[in-house]
PDB file of C-alpha atoms in Angstrom:
ATOM      1  CA  MET A   1       6.538  14.364-150.180  1.00  0.00           C
ATOM      2  CA  ASN A   2       6.650  10.739-149.017  1.00  0.00           C
ATOM      3  CA  TYR A   3       7.400  10.256-145.341  1.00  0.00           C
ATOM      4  CA  ILE A   4       7.470   6.470-145.515  1.00  0.00           C
ATOM      5  CA  LYS A   5      10.377   4.909-147.349  1.00  0.00           C
ATOM      6  CA  LYS A   6      12.146   1.582-147.542  1.00  0.00           C
ATOM      7  CA  LEU A   7      15.366   1.305-145.584  1.00  0.00           C
ATOM      8  CA  ASP A   8      18.500   0.249-147.431  1.00  0.00           C
ATOM      9  CA  ASP A   9      19.834  -3.269-146.888  1.00  0.00           C
ATOM     10  CA  LYS A  10      22.819  -2.148-144.810  1.00  0.00           C
ATOM     11  CA  LEU A  11      20.625  -0.352-142.288  1.00  0.00           C
ATOM     12  CA  ILE A  12      18.143  -3.250-142.254  1.00  0.00           C
ATOM     13  CA  ASN A  13      20.955  -5.648-141.351  1.00  0.00           C
ATOM     14  CA  GLN A  14      22.211  -3.351-138.591  1.00  0.00           C
ATOM     15  CA  ILE A  15      18.714  -3.209-137.106  1.00  0.00           C
ATOM     16  CA  ALA A  16      18.449  -7.009-137.364  1.00  0.00           C
ATOM     17  CA  ALA A  17      21.829  -7.253-135.648  1.00  0.00           C
ATOM     18  CA  GLY A  18      20.192  -5.679-132.610  1.00  0.00           C
ATOM     19  CA  GLU A  19      17.949  -8.753-132.397  1.00  0.00           C
ATOM     20  CA  VAL A  20      20.752 -11.281-132.887  1.00  0.00           C
ATOM     21  CA  VAL A  21      23.989  -9.662-131.673  1.00  0.00           C
ATOM     22  CA  ASP A  22      23.921  -8.298-128.126  1.00  0.00           C
ATOM     23  CA  ASN A  23      27.549  -8.991-127.295  1.00  0.00           C
ATOM     24  CA  PRO A  24      30.452 -11.287-128.276  1.00  0.00           C
ATOM     25  CA  ALA A  25      28.817 -14.228-126.467  1.00  0.00           C
ATOM     26  CA  SER A  26      25.776 -14.046-128.740  1.00  0.00           C
ATOM     27  CA  ILE A  27      28.082 -14.257-131.771  1.00  0.00           C
ATOM     28  CA  VAL A  28      29.848 -17.301-130.317  1.00  0.00           C
ATOM     29  CA  LYS A  29      26.450 -18.911-129.696  1.00  0.00           C
ATOM     30  CA  GLU A  30      25.311 -18.417-133.302  1.00  0.00           C
ATOM     31  CA  LEU A  31      28.588 -19.698-134.783  1.00  0.00           C
ATOM     32  CA  ILE A  32      28.765 -22.794-132.570  1.00  0.00           C
ATOM     33  CA  GLU A  33      25.136 -23.598-133.426  1.00  0.00           C
ATOM     34  CA  ASN A  34      25.979 -23.449-137.127  1.00  0.00           C
ATOM     35  CA  SER A  35      29.005 -25.697-136.585  1.00  0.00           C
ATOM     36  CA  ILE A  36      26.906 -28.272-134.735  1.00  0.00           C
ATOM     37  CA  ASP A  37      24.219 -28.166-137.432  1.00  0.00           C
ATOM     38  CA  ALA A  38      26.995 -28.785-139.985  1.00  0.00           C
ATOM     39  CA  LYS A  39      27.638 -32.147-138.253  1.00  0.00           C
ATOM     40  CA  SER A  40      31.071 -31.135-137.008  1.00  0.00           C
ATOM     41  CA  SER A  41      33.139 -33.555-134.929  1.00  0.00           C
ATOM     42  CA  ASN A  42      35.649 -30.897-133.817  1.00  0.00           C
ATOM     43  CA  ILE A  43      34.927 -27.267-132.920  1.00  0.00           C
ATOM     44  CA  THR A  44      37.596 -24.767-131.852  1.00  0.00           C
ATOM     45  CA  VAL A  45      36.788 -21.335-130.412  1.00  0.00           C
ATOM     46  CA  ASN A  46      39.538 -18.709-130.107  1.00  0.00           C
ATOM     47  CA  ILE A  47      38.793 -15.467-128.250  1.00  0.00           C
ATOM     48  CA  SER A  48      40.804 -12.235-128.063  1.00  0.00           C
ATOM     49  CA  LYS A  49      40.070  -9.382-125.643  1.00  0.00           C
ATOM     50  CA  GLY A  50      36.760 -10.826-124.496  1.00  0.00           C
ATOM     51  CA  GLY A  51      35.703 -11.379-128.100  1.00  0.00           C
ATOM     52  CA  ILE A  52      35.571  -7.623-128.722  1.00  0.00           C
ATOM     53  CA  LYS A  53      38.795  -7.662-130.695  1.00  0.00           C
ATOM     54  CA  GLU A  54      38.420 -11.060-132.337  1.00  0.00           C
ATOM     55  CA  ILE A  55      36.379 -14.277-132.341  1.00  0.00           C
ATOM     56  CA  THR A  56      37.448 -17.289-134.413  1.00  0.00           C
ATOM     57  CA  VAL A  57      35.381 -20.460-134.745  1.00  0.00           C
ATOM     58  CA  ILE A  58      36.794 -23.400-136.714  1.00  0.00           C
ATOM     59  CA  ASP A  59      34.976 -26.658-137.450  1.00  0.00           C
ATOM     60  CA  ASP A  60      35.339 -29.783-139.566  1.00  0.00           C
ATOM     61  CA  GLY A  61      31.705 -29.908-140.657  1.00  0.00           C
ATOM     62  CA  ILE A  62      30.234 -30.352-144.127  1.00  0.00           C
ATOM     63  CA  GLY A  63      31.206 -26.835-145.219  1.00  0.00           C
ATOM     64  CA  MET A  64      29.768 -24.697-148.014  1.00  0.00           C
ATOM     65  CA  SER A  65      30.326 -24.405-151.729  1.00  0.00           C
ATOM     66  CA  GLY A  66      31.271 -21.031-153.182  1.00  0.00           C
ATOM     67  CA  ASP A  67      27.665 -20.255-154.144  1.00  0.00           C
ATOM     68  CA  ASP A  68      26.392 -21.269-150.704  1.00  0.00           C
ATOM     69  CA  LEU A  69      29.078 -19.192-148.992  1.00  0.00           C
ATOM     70  CA  LYS A  70      27.887 -16.083-150.824  1.00  0.00           C
ATOM     71  CA  MET A  71      24.227 -16.884-150.148  1.00  0.00           C
ATOM     72  CA  ALA A  72      24.852 -17.473-146.420  1.00  0.00           C
ATOM     73  CA  PHE A  73      25.350 -13.744-145.906  1.00  0.00           C
ATOM     74  CA  LYS A  74      22.044 -12.706-147.434  1.00  0.00           C
ATOM     75  CA  ARG A  75      19.043 -12.125-145.169  1.00  0.00           C
ATOM     76  CA  PHE A  76      16.598 -15.003-144.716  1.00  0.00           C
ATOM     77  CA  ALA A  77      18.832 -17.372-146.656  1.00  0.00           C
ATOM     78  CA  THR A  78      19.026 -20.767-144.961  1.00  0.00           C
ATOM     79  CA  SER A  79      19.657 -24.442-145.684  1.00  0.00           C
ATOM     80  CA  LYS A  80      17.503 -25.528-142.760  1.00  0.00           C
ATOM     81  CA  ILE A  81      13.938 -24.832-143.881  1.00  0.00           C
ATOM     82  CA  SER A  82      12.357 -24.723-147.315  1.00  0.00           C
ATOM     83  CA  SER A  83       8.605 -24.679-146.713  1.00  0.00           C
ATOM     84  CA  LYS A  84       6.004 -23.604-144.157  1.00  0.00           C
ATOM     85  CA  ASN A  85       5.644 -27.192-142.949  1.00  0.00           C
ATOM     86  CA  ASP A  86       9.323 -27.237-141.945  1.00  0.00           C
ATOM     87  CA  LEU A  87       8.557 -24.608-139.300  1.00  0.00           C
ATOM     88  CA  PHE A  88       6.652 -27.270-137.362  1.00  0.00           C
ATOM     89  CA  ASN A  89       9.398 -29.869-137.616  1.00  0.00           C
ATOM     90  CA  ILE A  90      12.606 -28.003-136.792  1.00  0.00           C
ATOM     91  CA  LYS A  91      15.480 -30.288-135.799  1.00  0.00           C
ATOM     92  CA  THR A  92      18.343 -27.802-136.058  1.00  0.00           C
ATOM     93  CA  LEU A  93      19.669 -25.177-133.642  1.00  0.00           C
ATOM     94  CA  GLY A  94      19.194 -22.232-135.981  1.00  0.00           C
ATOM     95  CA  PHE A  95      17.197 -21.497-139.096  1.00  0.00           C
ATOM     96  CA  ARG A  96      16.232 -17.829-139.401  1.00  0.00           C
ATOM     97  CA  GLY A  97      19.046 -16.894-141.758  1.00  0.00           C
ATOM     98  CA  GLU A  98      19.628 -13.582-140.007  1.00  0.00           C
ATOM     99  CA  ALA A  99      22.645 -14.320-137.845  1.00  0.00           C
ATOM    100  CA  LEU A 100      25.491 -14.279-140.377  1.00  0.00           C
ATOM    101  CA  PRO A 101      24.412 -11.169-142.337  1.00  0.00           C
ATOM    102  CA  SER A 102      23.607  -9.394-139.075  1.00  0.00           C
ATOM    103  CA  ILE A 103      27.012 -10.227-137.585  1.00  0.00           C
ATOM    104  CA  ALA A 104      28.752  -9.227-140.820  1.00  0.00           C
ATOM    105  CA  SER A 105      26.953  -5.861-140.805  1.00  0.00           C
ATOM    106  CA  VAL A 106      28.521  -4.813-137.478  1.00  0.00           C
ATOM    107  CA  SER A 107      32.004  -6.329-137.777  1.00  0.00           C
ATOM    108  CA  LYS A 108      34.923  -7.124-140.059  1.00  0.00           C
ATOM    109  CA  LEU A 109      34.409 -10.732-141.048  1.00  0.00           C
ATOM    110  CA  SER A 110      36.130 -13.400-143.078  1.00  0.00           C
ATOM    111  CA  ALA A 111      34.675 -16.843-143.733  1.00  0.00           C
ATOM    112  CA  SER A 112      36.504 -19.730-145.386  1.00  0.00           C
ATOM    113  CA  SER A 113      34.735 -22.960-146.273  1.00  0.00           C
ATOM    114  CA  PHE A 114      35.409 -26.230-148.107  1.00  0.00           C
ATOM    115  CA  ASN A 115      32.866 -28.498-149.753  1.00  0.00           C
ATOM    116  CA  LYS A 116      33.541 -31.186-152.368  1.00  0.00           C
ATOM    117  CA  ASN A 117      36.855 -29.731-153.572  1.00  0.00           C
ATOM    118  CA  ASP A 118      35.333 -26.226-153.691  1.00  0.00           C
ATOM    119  CA  SER A 119      37.334 -24.008-151.312  1.00  0.00           C
ATOM    120  CA  ASN A 120      36.648 -20.278-150.977  1.00  0.00           C
ATOM    121  CA  ILE A 121      36.962 -17.278-148.681  1.00  0.00           C
ATOM    122  CA  ILE A 122      34.673 -14.253-148.434  1.00  0.00           C
ATOM    123  CA  GLU A 123      35.650 -11.017-146.679  1.00  0.00           C
ATOM    124  CA  ILE A 124      32.999  -8.549-145.492  1.00  0.00           C
ATOM    125  CA  SER A 125      33.369  -5.223-143.679  1.00  0.00           C
ATOM    126  CA  GLY A 126      30.327  -3.525-142.198  1.00  0.00           C
ATOM    127  CA  GLY A 127      28.025  -5.582-144.405  1.00  0.00           C
ATOM    128  CA  LYS A 128      29.900  -4.803-147.629  1.00  0.00           C
ATOM    129  CA  ILE A 129      31.613  -7.626-149.517  1.00  0.00           C
ATOM    130  CA  ILE A 130      35.286  -6.707-149.911  1.00  0.00           C
ATOM    131  CA  SER A 131      36.515  -9.824-151.686  1.00  0.00           C
ATOM    132  CA  PHE A 132      35.592 -13.353-152.701  1.00  0.00           C
ATOM    133  CA  LYS A 133      38.295 -15.724-153.886  1.00  0.00           C
ATOM    134  CA  PRO A 134      39.607 -19.297-153.656  1.00  0.00           C
ATOM    135  CA  SER A 135      41.139 -20.308-150.332  1.00  0.00           C
ATOM    136  CA  ASN A 136      43.494 -23.016-149.088  1.00  0.00           C
ATOM    137  CA  ILE A 137      41.155 -24.425-146.428  1.00  0.00           C
ATOM    138  CA  THR A 138      40.846 -28.201-146.866  1.00  0.00           C
ATOM    139  CA  ALA A 139      37.966 -29.095-144.530  1.00  0.00           C
ATOM    140  CA  GLY A 140      34.993 -27.523-142.793  1.00  0.00           C
ATOM    141  CA  THR A 141      34.525 -23.833-142.123  1.00  0.00           C
ATOM    142  CA  LYS A 142      36.554 -21.102-140.434  1.00  0.00           C
ATOM    143  CA  ILE A 143      34.937 -17.796-139.489  1.00  0.00           C
ATOM    144  CA  ILE A 144      36.866 -14.844-138.061  1.00  0.00           C
ATOM    145  CA  ILE A 145      34.989 -11.888-136.565  1.00  0.00           C
ATOM    146  CA  LYS A 146      36.982  -8.745-135.751  1.00  0.00           C
ATOM    147  CA  ASN A 147      36.141  -5.429-134.072  1.00  0.00           C
ATOM    148  CA  ILE A 148      32.424  -5.908-133.437  1.00  0.00           C
ATOM    149  CA  PHE A 149      30.351  -2.720-133.496  1.00  0.00           C
ATOM    150  CA  PHE A 150      33.274  -0.786-135.047  1.00  0.00           C
ATOM    151  CA  ASN A 151      30.723   1.022-137.202  1.00  0.00           C
ATOM    152  CA  VAL A 152      28.012   1.322-134.531  1.00  0.00           C
ATOM    153  CA  PRO A 153      29.728   3.174-131.652  1.00  0.00           C
ATOM    154  CA  ALA A 154      26.447   3.645-129.790  1.00  0.00           C
ATOM    155  CA  ARG A 155      26.236  -0.152-129.450  1.00  0.00           C
ATOM    156  CA  LYS A 156      29.904  -0.657-128.682  1.00  0.00           C
ATOM    157  CA  LYS A 157      29.832   1.594-125.622  1.00  0.00           C
ATOM    158  CA  PHE A 158      27.445  -0.834-123.908  1.00  0.00           C
ATOM    159  CA  LEU A 159      30.014  -3.647-123.965  1.00  0.00           C
ATOM    160  CA  LYS A 160      31.584  -4.378-120.579  1.00  0.00           C
ATOM    161  CA  LYS A 161      35.186  -5.137-119.615  1.00  0.00           C
ATOM    162  CA  ASP A 162      37.027  -7.872-121.521  1.00  0.00           C
ATOM    163  CA  SER A 163      36.896 -10.204-118.496  1.00  0.00           C
ATOM    164  CA  TYR A 164      33.115  -9.783-118.159  1.00  0.00           C
ATOM    165  CA  GLU A 165      32.463 -10.451-121.853  1.00  0.00           C
ATOM    166  CA  TYR A 166      34.787 -13.463-121.729  1.00  0.00           C
ATOM    167  CA  GLY A 167      32.852 -14.813-118.733  1.00  0.00           C
ATOM    168  CA  LYS A 168      29.645 -14.763-120.772  1.00  0.00           C
ATOM    169  CA  ILE A 169      31.396 -16.538-123.657  1.00  0.00           C
ATOM    170  CA  LEU A 170      32.708 -19.174-121.247  1.00  0.00           C
ATOM    171  CA  LYS A 171      29.158 -19.843-120.037  1.00  0.00           C
ATOM    172  CA  VAL A 172      27.935 -20.295-123.630  1.00  0.00           C
ATOM    173  CA  PHE A 173      30.890 -22.560-124.454  1.00  0.00           C
ATOM    174  CA  LYS A 174      30.289 -24.782-121.403  1.00  0.00           C
ATOM    175  CA  THR A 175      26.583 -25.103-122.224  1.00  0.00           C
ATOM    176  CA  PHE A 176      27.291 -26.406-125.732  1.00  0.00           C
ATOM    177  CA  ALA A 177      30.176 -28.605-124.551  1.00  0.00           C
ATOM    178  CA  LEU A 178      27.968 -30.230-121.885  1.00  0.00           C
ATOM    179  CA  SER A 179      25.026 -30.812-124.215  1.00  0.00           C
ATOM    180  CA  ASN A 180      27.207 -32.227-127.022  1.00  0.00           C
ATOM    181  CA  PRO A 181      29.743 -34.540-125.342  1.00  0.00           C
ATOM    182  CA  HIS A 182      30.228 -36.481-128.601  1.00  0.00           C
ATOM    183  CA  ILE A 183      31.908 -33.390-130.116  1.00  0.00           C
ATOM    184  CA  THR A 184      35.533 -32.444-129.392  1.00  0.00           C
ATOM    185  CA  PHE A 185      35.681 -28.833-128.194  1.00  0.00           C
ATOM    186  CA  HIS A 186      38.728 -26.570-127.797  1.00  0.00           C
ATOM    187  CA  LEU A 187      38.639 -23.105-126.229  1.00  0.00           C
ATOM    188  CA  TYR A 188      41.469 -20.564-126.341  1.00  0.00           C
ATOM    189  CA  ASN A 189      41.437 -17.172-124.617  1.00  0.00           C
ATOM    190  CA  ASN A 190      44.114 -14.696-125.700  1.00  0.00           C
ATOM    191  CA  ASN A 191      46.033 -17.663-127.220  1.00  0.00           C
ATOM    192  CA  LYS A 192      45.963 -19.562-123.913  1.00  0.00           C
ATOM    193  CA  CYS A 193      44.328 -23.000-123.996  1.00  0.00           C
ATOM    194  CA  ILE A 194      41.445 -23.111-121.496  1.00  0.00           C
ATOM    195  CA  TYR A 195      39.729 -26.369-122.453  1.00  0.00           C
ATOM    196  CA  LYS A 196      40.640 -29.392-124.576  1.00  0.00           C
ATOM    197  CA  LEU A 197      37.577 -31.594-124.383  1.00  0.00           C
ATOM    198  CA  LYS A 198      37.763 -34.840-126.346  1.00  0.00           C
ATOM    199  CA  SER A 199      34.695 -36.713-127.541  1.00  0.00           C
ATOM    200  CA  THR A 200      33.274 -38.684-124.618  1.00  0.00           C
ATOM    201  CA  ASN A 201      30.055 -39.407-122.719  1.00  0.00           C
ATOM    202  CA  THR A 202      27.993 -36.981-120.642  1.00  0.00           C
ATOM    203  CA  TYR A 203      29.325 -38.205-117.284  1.00  0.00           C
ATOM    204  CA  ASN A 204      32.978 -37.711-118.232  1.00  0.00           C
ATOM    205  CA  ARG A 205      32.232 -34.334-119.842  1.00  0.00           C
ATOM    206  CA  LEU A 206      30.626 -33.181-116.572  1.00  0.00           C
ATOM    207  CA  LEU A 207      33.801 -34.116-114.678  1.00  0.00           C
ATOM    208  CA  GLU A 208      35.970 -32.312-117.262  1.00  0.00           C
ATOM    209  CA  ILE A 209      33.913 -29.116-116.930  1.00  0.00           C
ATOM    210  CA  PHE A 210      33.168 -29.090-113.186  1.00  0.00           C
ATOM    211  CA  GLY A 211      36.120 -31.022-111.770  1.00  0.00           C
ATOM    212  CA  LYS A 212      36.843 -34.291-109.986  1.00  0.00           C
ATOM    213  CA  SER A 213      34.805 -33.214-106.934  1.00  0.00           C
ATOM    214  CA  TYR A 214      31.725 -34.274-108.933  1.00  0.00           C
ATOM    215  CA  GLU A 215      33.008 -37.843-109.358  1.00  0.00           C
ATOM    216  CA  GLY A 216      30.721 -40.193-107.456  1.00  0.00           C
ATOM    217  CA  ASN A 217      28.497 -37.296-106.418  1.00  0.00           C
ATOM    218  CA  ILE A 218      26.172 -37.055-109.410  1.00  0.00           C
ATOM    219  CA  LEU A 219      23.202 -39.302-110.021  1.00  0.00           C
ATOM    220  CA  GLU A 220      21.915 -40.314-113.432  1.00  0.00           C
ATOM    221  CA  ILE A 221      18.275 -39.684-114.340  1.00  0.00           C
ATOM    222  CA  ASP A 222      16.489 -41.555-117.124  1.00  0.00           C
ATOM    223  CA  LEU A 223      12.700 -41.264-117.059  1.00  0.00           C
ATOM    224  CA  LYS A 224      10.193 -42.025-119.794  1.00  0.00           C
ATOM    225  CA  GLN A 225       6.560 -41.131-119.317  1.00  0.00           C
ATOM    226  CA  ASP A 226       3.865 -40.538-121.932  1.00  0.00           C
ATOM    227  CA  CYS A 227       5.590 -38.613-124.744  1.00  0.00           C
ATOM    228  CA  TYR A 228       8.396 -37.246-122.532  1.00  0.00           C
ATOM    229  CA  HIS A 229      11.915 -38.541-122.020  1.00  0.00           C
ATOM    230  CA  ILE A 230      14.038 -36.858-119.350  1.00  0.00           C
ATOM    231  CA  LYS A 231      17.685 -37.846-119.230  1.00  0.00           C
ATOM    232  CA  GLY A 232      20.636 -36.299-117.437  1.00  0.00           C
ATOM    233  CA  PHE A 233      22.353 -35.951-114.072  1.00  0.00           C
ATOM    234  CA  ILE A 234      21.673 -34.277-110.738  1.00  0.00           C
ATOM    235  CA  GLY A 235      24.093 -33.648-107.876  1.00  0.00           C
ATOM    236  CA  ASN A 236      23.731 -35.118-104.421  1.00  0.00           C
ATOM    237  CA  LEU A 237      24.042 -33.204-101.143  1.00  0.00           C
ATOM    238  CA  SER A 238      27.862 -33.493-101.176  1.00  0.00           C
ATOM    239  CA  ILE A 239      28.237 -30.895-103.936  1.00  0.00           C
ATOM    240  CA  LEU A 240      25.638 -28.435-102.713  1.00  0.00           C
ATOM    241  CA  LYS A 241      27.123 -24.970-102.146  1.00  0.00           C
ATOM    242  CA  GLN A 242      25.638 -22.371 -99.856  1.00  0.00           C
ATOM    243  CA  ARG A 243      24.356 -19.302-101.649  1.00  0.00           C
ATOM    244  CA  ARG A 244      22.450 -16.300-100.463  1.00  0.00           C
TER     245      ARG A 244
END
């Protein structure tokens, strides 16, 4: 009798999901990274019940053809590296090709994408493809994630209250919005608009995120030395807050 056996693909993806998907915020992170890598100018994130019930990310990036859309949900399938040498010259936010299949294995997912007049939608439940057909999307990509961990109750019980999970998503959203001021970002929570951030510069984006109290109280840094270039902003003493 053989004690060692190969796991089936569904179980492999669920195990991989443990490395990629800790909570709704980690899903939002992966999807926004893909949207940025797709050269999107506009990214909209819509959250329901702290992301536990639903996460929707819509972008206007380059999108995927029908064949690419199918391939995107296979393990270690990626458009971002093609050889060993690429591993030492990574210029994208994600490349492992585990995120989408891992997310799809622990949720009910639909992904619509448009590329060069090729418009399609794929629906996956618990890692199993339910349908693949033409869609009416006319630009970019739209991914809807519903009921994460519906098929892994042991993982779902570790999720916190909706407000706590939303707070973690908000932190992820702000991080990407601050580091990509040239991109227009929208955030909705339970259908309520939280942020409408138009394309701008870093200084204005900081004021939009942190408020007018930062105006005139942040100092720009721009230092080049050897092979390093440090650029950004720091606050002066006027915006220091006492903490324990």
